[in-house]
Coordinates of C-alpha atoms in Angstrom, one line a residue:
Chain A
M188 CA 14.5 -6.4 27.4
F189 CA 15.4 -5.7 31.4
F190 CA 13.0 -5.7 34.0
R191 CA 14.4 -4.8 37.9
R192 CA 12.3 -6.2 40.3
K193 CA 11.0 -4.8 43.0
K194 CA 12.6 -4.7 46.3
P195 CA 10.8 -5.5 48.9
K196 CA 10.5 -2.4 51.3
L197 CA 12.3 -3.0 53.8
E198 CA 12.4 -1.0 57.1
A199 CA 11.0 2.2 56.1
K200 CA 14.0 4.8 55.8
K201 CA 14.7 7.7 58.4
E202 CA 13.5 11.4 57.6
I203 CA 16.1 12.2 59.6
P204 CA 19.1 10.1 59.2
D205 CA 21.8 10.2 62.9
G206 CA 25.5 11.7 62.5
L207 CA 26.7 15.1 61.5
W208 CA 26.0 15.2 58.5
I209 CA 22.5 14.5 57.0
K210 CA 21.8 14.0 53.0
C211 CA 18.9 16.5 51.6
N212 CA 16.2 14.1 50.9
S213 CA 15.2 16.6 47.9
C214 CA 18.1 17.8 46.2
G215 CA 21.2 15.1 47.4
E216 CA 23.0 18.2 49.5
I217 CA 24.9 17.1 52.2
L218 CA 24.0 19.2 55.4
Y219 CA 26.0 20.2 58.6
R220 CA 22.9 18.1 61.0
K221 CA 23.2 21.5 63.9
E222 CA 23.4 24.0 61.5
L223 CA 19.9 21.6 59.3
A224 CA 18.7 22.4 62.6
K225 CA 18.9 25.5 63.3
K226 CA 16.9 26.4 59.9
L227 CA 14.4 24.9 61.0
W228 CA 15.0 21.8 59.5
I229 CA 14.6 23.3 56.2
C230 CA 17.3 22.6 53.0
E231 CA 19.5 25.5 52.3
K232 CA 20.0 25.0 48.9
C233 CA 16.4 23.6 47.7
G234 CA 14.4 24.8 50.3
Y235 CA 12.9 20.5 51.3
H236 CA 11.1 20.7 54.3
F237 CA 12.4 17.8 56.2
K238 CA 9.6 15.9 57.9
I239 CA 9.3 17.1 61.6
D240 CA 8.1 15.6 64.8
S241 CA 5.8 16.9 67.3
R242 CA 7.5 18.2 70.0
R243 CA 9.8 19.9 67.1
Y244 CA 6.8 22.3 66.1
V245 CA 5.2 22.6 68.9
S246 CA 9.3 23.6 70.1
I247 CA 9.3 26.0 66.9
L248 CA 5.7 27.6 67.4
T249 CA 5.5 28.2 70.5
D250 CA 6.9 30.1 74.2
E251 CA 5.4 27.7 75.8
F252 CA 3.4 24.7 75.8
N253 CA 1.2 23.1 78.7
E254 CA 0.7 19.6 77.6
L255 CA -3.4 18.8 77.6
F256 CA -5.0 14.6 77.5
S257 CA -1.5 13.4 78.0
E258 CA -4.2 10.6 80.2
F259 CA -5.5 8.5 76.6
S260 CA -3.6 5.7 75.2
P261 CA -4.7 3.3 71.8
V262 CA -7.6 0.4 72.3
N263 CA -7.2 -2.0 70.1
S264 CA -11.0 -2.9 69.5
L265 CA -11.2 -4.6 66.8
G266 CA -8.7 -7.3 68.1
F267 CA -6.9 -6.3 64.6
R268 CA -3.4 -8.5 63.6
D269 CA -0.3 -6.6 64.9
Y270 CA -1.3 -4.2 66.3
E271 CA -0.7 -3.8 69.5
E272 CA 2.9 -4.4 68.3
K273 CA 3.1 -2.0 66.0
L274 CA 1.7 0.8 68.2
E275 CA 4.1 -0.4 71.5
K276 CA 7.1 -0.5 69.1
D277 CA 6.6 3.2 67.5
Y278 CA 6.1 3.9 71.6
K279 CA 9.5 3.4 71.8
K280 CA 10.4 4.9 69.0
T281 CA 8.6 8.4 69.6
G282 CA 7.9 8.4 73.2
L283 CA 3.4 8.8 72.3
K284 CA 1.3 6.5 72.9
D285 CA -0.8 8.0 70.1
A286 CA 0.2 10.1 66.4
I287 CA -1.1 13.9 68.5
I288 CA -0.2 16.2 70.8
C289 CA -2.5 18.2 72.4
G290 CA -1.6 21.1 74.3
E291 CA -2.1 25.1 75.9
A292 CA 1.0 27.4 74.5
E293 CA 1.9 30.4 74.4
I294 CA 2.5 32.3 70.7
G295 CA 3.5 36.0 71.7
N296 CA 1.7 37.8 73.2
H297 CA -1.2 35.1 72.4
N298 CA -2.5 32.0 74.1
V299 CA -4.3 29.1 71.5
V300 CA -4.5 25.1 71.9
L301 CA -2.2 24.1 70.1
S302 CA -2.6 20.0 69.1
C303 CA 0.4 18.7 66.7
M304 CA 0.1 15.2 64.6
D305 CA 3.2 13.6 64.6
F306 CA 4.1 11.3 61.4
F307 CA 6.6 9.4 63.7
F308 CA 3.9 7.6 65.3
R309 CA 1.8 4.9 62.5
G310 CA 2.1 7.5 59.7
G311 CA 0.3 10.2 62.0
S312 CA -2.6 8.3 60.8
M313 CA -5.9 8.5 62.9
G314 CA -7.7 6.2 65.1
S315 CA -10.2 7.0 67.7
V316 CA -7.1 8.8 70.7
V317 CA -6.2 11.4 68.0
G318 CA -10.3 12.0 66.2
E319 CA -10.6 12.0 71.0
K320 CA -8.2 14.6 71.3
V321 CA -8.8 16.8 68.5
K322 CA -12.3 16.9 69.4
L323 CA -11.3 17.8 73.0
S324 CA -8.8 20.6 72.0
I325 CA -11.7 22.3 70.1
L326 CA -14.5 21.9 72.9
H327 CA -11.2 23.1 75.6
A328 CA -10.5 25.8 73.3
M329 CA -14.1 26.8 73.2
N330 CA -14.6 26.9 77.2
R331 CA -11.2 28.7 77.2
K332 CA -12.4 31.1 74.4
I333 CA -8.8 31.1 72.9
P334 CA -8.5 30.2 68.9
L335 CA -7.1 26.6 68.5
I336 CA -3.9 25.7 66.0
V337 CA -3.4 22.1 64.8
V338 CA -0.4 21.4 63.1
C339 CA -1.6 18.9 60.5
A340 CA 0.5 15.3 59.5
S341 CA -1.5 12.4 58.1
G342 CA -1.2 9.9 55.8
G343 CA -5.7 8.9 57.3
A344 CA -7.3 7.5 59.5
R345 CA -5.9 4.3 61.0
M346 CA -7.0 0.8 59.3
Q347 CA -6.3 -1.2 62.6
E348 CA -9.4 0.5 64.6
G349 CA -11.7 -0.1 61.1
I350 CA -14.1 2.1 61.0
L351 CA -14.0 3.7 64.1
S352 CA -11.7 5.5 62.5
L353 CA -13.6 6.9 59.9
M354 CA -16.4 7.7 62.7
Q355 CA -13.2 9.8 63.7
M356 CA -14.0 12.3 61.0
A357 CA -16.9 13.6 61.9
K358 CA -16.7 13.3 65.4
T359 CA -14.0 16.0 65.2
S360 CA -15.7 17.7 61.9
A361 CA -19.9 17.7 63.3
T362 CA -17.5 19.3 66.8
L363 CA -15.9 21.9 65.0
N364 CA -19.4 23.2 64.7
L365 CA -19.6 24.5 68.1
L366 CA -16.4 25.9 68.2
A367 CA -17.1 28.2 64.9
D368 CA -20.7 29.1 66.4
A369 CA -18.7 30.8 68.9
R370 CA -17.2 32.6 66.5
I371 CA -13.8 31.4 68.0
P372 CA -10.7 31.1 65.0
Y373 CA -9.2 28.0 64.2
I374 CA -6.4 27.7 62.1
S375 CA -5.2 25.2 60.4
I376 CA -1.1 24.1 59.5
L377 CA -1.3 21.0 57.0
T378 CA 2.3 19.6 56.6
N379 CA 4.3 16.4 54.9
P380 CA 1.7 14.9 54.1
T381 CA -1.6 15.4 54.3
T382 CA -4.2 13.5 52.9
A383 CA -7.2 10.9 53.2
G384 CA -9.5 10.7 56.1
V385 CA -7.7 13.4 57.4
M386 CA -8.1 16.0 54.8
A387 CA -11.6 14.6 54.2
S388 CA -12.3 16.3 58.0
Y389 CA -10.9 18.8 59.9
A390 CA -7.7 20.0 58.6
S391 CA -9.3 21.3 55.9
L392 CA -12.0 23.0 57.6
G393 CA -10.4 25.3 59.5
D394 CA -10.7 29.3 59.2
I395 CA -7.6 29.9 57.7
V396 CA -5.8 26.5 56.1
I397 CA -2.1 27.1 55.0
A398 CA 0.8 24.9 53.8
E399 CA 4.3 24.1 54.6
P400 CA 6.3 24.3 51.0
G401 CA 6.5 20.8 48.5
A402 CA 4.1 18.9 51.4
L403 CA 2.0 16.1 49.5
I404 CA -1.9 16.7 50.3
G405 CA -4.9 15.3 49.3
F406 CA -7.8 12.8 49.3
A407 CA -6.2 9.7 47.7
G408 CA -2.1 8.9 47.9
P409 CA -0.7 8.9 44.3
R410 CA -0.3 5.4 43.5
V411 CA -4.2 4.9 43.7
I412 CA -4.4 7.4 41.2
R413 CA -1.8 6.5 39.0
D414 CA -3.6 3.6 39.2
T415 CA -6.8 4.2 38.2
V416 CA -7.2 7.0 36.4
R417 CA -4.0 5.2 34.6
E418 CA -2.2 8.1 32.7
E419 CA 0.8 10.3 34.0
L420 CA 0.4 12.2 37.5
P421 CA 0.6 16.1 36.5
P422 CA 3.6 17.6 37.5
G423 CA 3.6 18.6 41.0
F424 CA 0.4 16.5 41.5
Q425 CA -0.9 17.4 45.1
T426 CA 1.8 19.4 45.3
S427 CA 0.5 22.4 48.4
E428 CA 1.7 24.8 45.6
F429 CA -0.8 22.3 43.0
L430 CA -3.5 23.5 45.8
L431 CA -2.6 26.9 46.0
E432 CA -3.1 27.2 42.0
H433 CA -6.0 25.4 41.8
G434 CA -7.5 27.3 45.3
M435 CA -8.2 25.2 47.7
L436 CA -5.5 26.3 50.8
D437 CA -5.6 29.7 52.1
A438 CA -1.5 30.5 52.0
V439 CA 1.5 28.7 51.6
V440 CA 4.4 29.1 54.6
P441 CA 7.6 28.1 54.5
R442 CA 8.6 26.5 58.5
D443 CA 10.9 29.8 59.0
R444 CA 8.2 32.2 58.6
L445 CA 4.6 30.3 60.4
K446 CA 5.1 31.4 63.8
E447 CA 5.4 35.1 63.1
T448 CA 2.2 34.6 60.2
L449 CA 0.7 32.5 63.1
I450 CA 1.0 36.0 65.6
G451 CA -0.4 38.1 63.0
I452 CA -3.0 35.6 62.4
L453 CA -4.1 35.8 65.6
D454 CA -3.3 39.5 66.4
F455 CA -6.4 40.3 63.4
F456 CA -9.0 37.9 65.2
K457 CA -8.1 39.1 68.8
S458 CA -8.3 43.3 67.4
Chain B
M270 CA -35.5 -14.6 38.3
N271 CA -31.7 -12.9 37.1
R272 CA -30.0 -14.5 36.0
T273 CA -26.3 -13.6 37.9
F274 CA -25.7 -15.2 41.2
L275 CA -22.7 -15.7 43.4
E276 CA -20.7 -18.2 43.9
F277 CA -21.8 -19.3 46.8
E278 CA -25.5 -19.1 45.4
K279 CA -25.6 -21.6 43.1
P280 CA -27.0 -24.6 45.5
I281 CA -29.7 -22.7 45.8
V282 CA -30.2 -21.2 42.2
E283 CA -29.4 -24.8 40.9
L284 CA -32.4 -26.4 42.9
E285 CA -35.0 -23.9 42.4
R286 CA -34.4 -24.5 38.9
K287 CA -35.2 -27.9 39.9
I288 CA -38.4 -27.1 41.8
D289 CA -39.5 -25.1 38.8
D290 CA -39.1 -27.8 36.7
L291 CA -41.4 -29.6 38.8
K292 CA -43.3 -27.8 39.0
L293 CA -43.9 -26.9 35.3
L294 CA -44.4 -31.4 34.5
Q295 CA -47.1 -30.8 37.4
Q296 CA -49.0 -28.0 35.3
E297 CA -48.8 -29.8 32.6
G298 CA -50.1 -32.8 34.4
I299 CA -47.2 -35.2 32.9
A300 CA -46.9 -36.6 37.0
D301 CA -48.3 -35.8 39.9
L302 CA -45.0 -34.3 41.7
G303 CA -46.6 -33.2 44.8
D304 CA -45.2 -34.8 48.1
E305 CA -41.9 -34.3 45.8
I306 CA -41.7 -30.3 44.8
A307 CA -43.2 -29.8 48.7
G308 CA -39.5 -32.4 49.9
L309 CA -37.5 -30.3 48.0
E310 CA -39.3 -26.8 49.1
K311 CA -38.4 -27.8 52.2
K312 CA -34.7 -28.8 51.4
L313 CA -34.5 -25.5 49.7
K314 CA -35.6 -23.3 52.5
K315 CA -32.9 -25.5 54.8
L316 CA -30.2 -25.2 52.8
Q317 CA -30.6 -21.3 52.9
D318 CA -30.9 -21.1 56.1
D319 CA -27.6 -22.5 56.2
I320 CA -26.2 -20.8 53.4
Y321 CA -26.9 -17.6 54.8
G322 CA -26.4 -18.9 58.3
S323 CA -24.0 -18.4 58.3
L324 CA -22.0 -15.7 55.3
T325 CA -18.3 -14.9 55.6
R326 CA -17.8 -11.5 55.6
W327 CA -16.7 -11.7 52.8
Q328 CA -19.3 -13.1 51.3
R329 CA -21.2 -10.3 53.0
V330 CA -19.2 -7.9 51.1
Q331 CA -20.3 -9.3 47.8
L332 CA -23.9 -9.4 48.7
A333 CA -24.1 -5.5 48.9
R334 CA -21.5 -6.0 45.5
H335 CA -23.9 -7.7 44.0
P336 CA -24.5 -6.7 40.4
A337 CA -28.1 -7.7 40.7
R338 CA -28.6 -5.4 43.5
P339 CA -30.8 -2.3 43.8
Y340 CA -29.7 1.2 43.4
F341 CA -30.4 3.9 44.0
L342 CA -32.3 4.5 40.8
D343 CA -34.8 0.8 41.6
Y344 CA -35.3 2.3 45.1
V345 CA -36.6 5.9 43.7
R346 CA -38.6 4.0 41.3
Y347 CA -40.7 1.6 44.3
I348 CA -40.4 3.9 46.7
T349 CA -41.4 7.3 45.8
E350 CA -43.9 9.3 43.9
N351 CA -43.7 12.4 41.4
F352 CA -39.5 12.5 42.0
L353 CA -37.9 15.6 40.8
E354 CA -34.1 15.2 40.0
I355 CA -32.1 17.7 41.6
H356 CA -29.4 18.7 39.2
G357 CA -25.7 20.2 39.8
D358 CA -23.6 22.5 41.5
G359 CA -24.3 25.4 41.1
C360 CA -21.0 25.7 40.1
F361 CA -18.6 23.0 37.7
R362 CA -20.9 20.3 36.6
D363 CA -23.7 18.3 36.9
D364 CA -22.1 14.8 38.8
P365 CA -24.0 12.1 37.7
A366 CA -22.6 9.0 40.4
I367 CA -24.6 11.4 43.0
I368 CA -28.3 11.2 42.2
C369 CA -30.4 14.6 44.6
G370 CA -33.8 15.3 44.2
L371 CA -37.1 16.1 45.8
A372 CA -39.4 12.7 46.5
R373 CA -43.0 11.9 47.6
I374 CA -43.3 9.0 49.6
K375 CA -47.2 8.1 50.7
G376 CA -47.9 11.2 50.9
K377 CA -45.2 13.6 52.8
S378 CA -42.1 15.7 50.9
V379 CA -38.3 13.8 51.7
V380 CA -35.4 14.8 50.1
L381 CA -33.8 12.5 48.3
I382 CA -29.9 12.1 48.3
G383 CA -28.2 8.9 46.5
Q384 CA -24.7 7.0 45.1
E385 CA -25.8 5.4 41.7
K386 CA -23.5 3.5 40.1
G387 CA -25.3 2.5 36.7
R388 CA -27.2 -0.8 36.1
T389 CA -25.9 -1.3 32.1
T390 CA -22.2 -0.3 30.9
K391 CA -23.0 2.3 29.5
E392 CA -25.1 3.7 32.8
K393 CA -21.9 2.3 34.1
I394 CA -20.0 4.2 32.6
K395 CA -21.8 7.4 32.7
R396 CA -22.2 7.4 36.2
N397 CA -19.2 6.3 36.9
F398 CA -20.2 3.2 38.7
G399 CA -21.2 5.4 41.8
M400 CA -17.6 7.5 42.5
A401 CA -18.9 10.6 42.7
H402 CA -15.9 13.6 42.0
P403 CA -16.2 16.9 44.4
E404 CA -19.3 18.5 42.2
G405 CA -21.4 15.4 43.6
Y406 CA -20.8 15.6 47.4
R407 CA -21.5 19.7 46.6
K408 CA -24.2 19.4 44.9
A409 CA -25.7 16.6 47.7
L410 CA -24.3 19.9 49.8
K411 CA -26.7 21.9 48.0
V412 CA -30.4 20.4 47.8
A413 CA -29.0 19.4 51.5
R414 CA -29.6 23.1 52.6
L415 CA -32.2 23.6 50.3
A416 CA -34.4 21.1 52.9
A417 CA -33.3 22.1 55.9
R418 CA -34.3 25.7 54.7
F419 CA -37.4 24.2 54.5
G420 CA -37.8 22.1 57.4
K421 CA -38.2 19.1 55.1
P422 CA -37.0 15.3 55.8
L423 CA -33.4 14.6 54.4
V424 CA -33.1 11.0 53.3
C425 CA -29.6 9.3 52.0
L426 CA -28.8 6.6 50.9
V427 CA -25.4 5.3 50.0
D428 CA -23.8 2.4 48.5
T429 CA -20.6 3.9 46.9
T430 CA -17.3 2.2 46.7
G431 CA -15.5 5.2 46.8
A432 CA -15.3 8.7 46.4
Y433 CA -13.5 8.8 43.4
P434 CA -9.6 9.0 43.1
G435 CA -8.8 10.6 40.1
I436 CA -6.8 13.7 38.6
G437 CA -9.4 16.1 38.4
A438 CA -11.8 15.8 42.3
E439 CA -8.3 16.5 43.5
E440 CA -7.7 19.3 41.8
R441 CA -11.6 20.2 42.8
G442 CA -10.8 19.3 46.4
Q443 CA -12.5 15.8 47.1
A444 CA -11.5 15.6 50.3
Q445 CA -12.6 19.3 51.0
A446 CA -15.6 18.9 50.0
I447 CA -16.0 15.4 52.0
A448 CA -15.3 17.7 54.6
V449 CA -17.3 20.2 54.5
N450 CA -20.0 18.1 53.2
I451 CA -19.3 16.2 56.9
K452 CA -19.4 19.2 59.3
E453 CA -22.3 20.9 57.5
F454 CA -24.8 17.8 57.3
A455 CA -23.9 17.3 61.2
H456 CA -26.0 21.1 61.8
L457 CA -28.6 21.3 59.1
P458 CA -31.5 21.6 61.3
T459 CA -33.9 19.1 60.0
P460 CA -34.2 15.5 59.9
I461 CA -31.1 13.3 58.3
I462 CA -32.3 9.3 57.6
V463 CA -28.8 7.6 56.1
V464 CA -29.6 4.2 55.3
I465 CA -25.8 1.8 54.0
T466 CA -28.2 0.2 50.7
G467 CA -25.3 -1.6 49.3
E468 CA -22.0 -0.6 49.6
G469 CA -20.5 1.8 52.5
G470 CA -16.9 2.8 50.8
S471 CA -14.8 4.7 53.3
G472 CA -15.2 8.8 53.6
G473 CA -17.0 8.5 49.7
A474 CA -20.1 6.8 52.6
L475 CA -19.7 9.1 54.5
G476 CA -20.1 12.7 52.7
I477 CA -23.5 12.2 53.0
G478 CA -23.3 9.4 55.8
V479 CA -24.1 11.6 59.2
G480 CA -27.4 11.8 59.7
D481 CA -30.4 11.3 63.5
V482 CA -30.4 7.7 62.2
I483 CA -27.7 5.5 60.4
A484 CA -29.2 2.3 59.6
I485 CA -27.8 -0.5 57.3
M486 CA -29.5 -2.7 55.6
Q487 CA -28.9 -6.8 56.6
Y488 CA -25.9 -7.3 54.1
A489 CA -24.5 -3.7 53.4
Y490 CA -21.1 -3.7 54.4
Y491 CA -19.5 0.0 55.6
S492 CA -15.5 0.1 56.2
V493 CA -12.6 2.2 56.6
I494 CA -11.1 0.9 53.3
S495 CA -12.4 -1.9 50.8
P496 CA -11.0 -5.4 52.3
E497 CA -9.3 -5.3 49.2
G498 CA -7.3 -1.6 50.0
C499 CA -6.6 -3.0 53.1
A500 CA -5.6 -6.9 52.3
S501 CA -3.2 -4.5 49.6
I502 CA -1.2 -2.5 52.3
L503 CA -1.2 -4.3 55.1
W504 CA -0.2 -7.8 53.5
R505 CA 0.9 -6.4 49.6
D506 CA -1.7 -9.2 48.3
A507 CA -4.8 -7.9 47.2
S508 CA -6.5 -11.6 46.8
K509 CA -6.6 -11.5 50.9
A510 CA -9.1 -9.4 51.4
P511 CA -11.5 -11.5 52.3
E512 CA -9.1 -11.5 55.8
A513 CA -9.0 -8.4 55.9
A514 CA -13.1 -8.5 55.6
E515 CA -13.1 -10.1 58.8
A516 CA -10.7 -8.4 60.4
L517 CA -12.6 -5.4 59.8
K518 CA -15.3 -5.6 60.3
V519 CA -17.4 -4.7 58.4
T520 CA -21.1 -6.6 58.8
A521 CA -24.2 -5.1 59.3
Q522 CA -24.1 -7.1 62.8
D523 CA -20.2 -4.8 63.5
L524 CA -22.1 -2.2 63.4
I525 CA -24.0 -2.1 65.5
E526 CA -21.5 -3.6 68.6
L527 CA -20.0 -1.1 67.4
G528 CA -22.2 1.4 67.8
V529 CA -21.6 2.8 64.0
V530 CA -25.0 2.1 63.2
D531 CA -28.0 2.1 64.6
K532 CA -30.4 -0.2 63.1
V533 CA -30.5 -2.7 60.6
I534 CA -32.9 -3.3 58.3
P535 CA -33.8 -6.8 57.1
E536 CA -33.9 -7.9 53.9
P537 CA -35.7 -11.1 51.7
S538 CA -34.5 -14.2 52.2
G539 CA -31.3 -13.9 50.5
G540 CA -30.9 -10.9 50.1
A541 CA -32.3 -7.8 48.3
H542 CA -31.7 -8.9 44.6
R543 CA -33.7 -12.1 45.3
N544 CA -36.4 -9.9 45.7
P545 CA -35.8 -5.9 44.8
N546 CA -39.4 -4.4 45.3
E547 CA -39.6 -6.5 48.7
A548 CA -36.4 -5.2 49.9
A549 CA -38.3 -1.6 48.5
S550 CA -41.2 -2.0 51.0
I551 CA -39.0 -2.7 53.5
L552 CA -37.1 0.4 53.5
R553 CA -40.0 3.1 52.2
D554 CA -41.5 1.7 56.0
F555 CA -38.4 2.3 57.6
I556 CA -38.2 5.7 56.3
L557 CA -41.7 6.7 56.9
G558 CA -41.2 5.2 60.3
E559 CA -38.0 7.1 60.9
I560 CA -39.6 10.6 59.0
D561 CA -42.4 10.0 61.6
R562 CA -40.1 10.0 65.1
L563 CA -37.5 12.0 63.6
S564 CA -40.8 15.1 63.2
G565 CA -42.2 14.5 66.3
I566 CA -38.5 15.7 68.7
P567 CA -37.1 19.9 68.9
V568 CA -34.9 20.6 65.7
E569 CA -32.4 21.6 68.2
E570 CA -32.2 19.0 70.0
L571 CA -31.9 17.1 66.9
V572 CA -29.1 18.5 66.3
K573 CA -27.7 18.4 69.5
K574 CA -28.6 14.7 69.4
R575 CA -26.8 14.4 66.6
I576 CA -23.4 16.0 67.4
E577 CA -23.1 14.0 71.1
K578 CA -24.3 10.9 69.1
F579 CA -20.8 10.9 67.2
Q580 CA -18.6 13.1 70.5
G581 CA -19.2 9.7 71.7
M582 CA -17.7 7.1 68.6
G583 CA -14.5 5.7 69.2
V584 CA -12.4 3.8 71.9
V585 CA -10.4 4.8 73.6
K586 CA -8.0 3.7 77.5
R587 CA -7.9 6.8 79.6
D588 CA -5.2 6.8 82.7
I589 CA -6.4 8.0 85.7

């Protein structure tokens, strides 16, 4: 009998590698970079949605964007080993201080608050900065009386900030009550992946919850579930389509139709 | 005396047995051992102070998971009169991992919610070891709304490793159920008292963990992830859980310093499992005191303060 030894995981593979030609992570099709960018990083053959960073979402969804709350950066309040180094590394990689950018944006003829999480900074994990900026985005939307849109991409709470990360779920969700009381619409967009602490808080709480196709969405990670239940997971488990079928999403919308869909929803609420 | 004990409890248990033996001899009039017993009892007190005064975080996690630690139903039996269990989420099924009910504590009406791990093997399986499914959280919300509608205080006793990571749980929206509870509990117009009595396992705990006062029992813990989970993700080695428990800062005192819990409820010497009745009696007095205090605050103010309290949590750096 042969046993394949598990290779130690080195650097995580780049979602979008450098170079002119890019191989689709799903179907293996070789795609021309410029063409792929024009298609908003959707594989033209199989429809796979490449993970993209927060700035790309801003440019895809908005006509204008003025950043807010950029003055916040994370603190290693638990004195967690290697945390500063990890933050520094991701800052160098992404140019971001933490895993979210927020701002006031124009989409079609609508003024909105748009907050975009960034999977490429610490896996989009939520610590105090992400929680604080989501809270401030909610309050800003409330004060300006304009809708809130949050693009989610996150593996969950940030371990290195311990219990304070968990409390960001309460901070953001509690604040959403104020927005609901003020009858201001909140649209949540779930991208690949949206799981754990983020999904179990503001990501799930939109007045409208939309997901991109094929995104991994859930509470627990598939590996943890497999180890717990010790059986094969059903096909398509925890994908957007699976959630839609089980009644957990309002709609699945491909990335190249997100903007027009948003405009439609914003028109609906405005009139 | 319970028969299960942790490694670091061993010297205490052994010394206690010795004292018991001597006492027996004394009673039977075989020898006069009064001085010797007194000496050993003094030694026992010092040993207890030494051991419990310098517990590592990991040892505290083990105490929180102690198999003889009082569970939800033990507290219900001791604390409440006329407990009526309210079953079911009104939608899918009754989740036995979370128990809800109407109760009286010293004549006061309260609504109780809590995870129950189950004492016997059969009970543990029935209760899924206190790991709830979405319907458990939805049942909790159902009774929480009932409490709010009739202005009854809500008491949540948290003791769970976490929300259950299973196929059905995902299909029925575990994340959504928890998210909705967090949001709704944050603005329910009635006093909410949360006590972490054992394990405060992440989102599974927070799903019934938002309230006006968040208390934790002396040897309970509360964490964003289990120490084992953290160790296996960060260092690919679950056996490094003791280090993870240190790094995550999960103990009652840590949580006070981080501003996440308001009060620590003391436990009997050696932990709640050494004297469950005393633990329950301390817990009951705490709950009654909080009901009195919170009932004196207008409910609008209560809700406003509750939301503000959670809005203030976290540490960030702000550049000028």
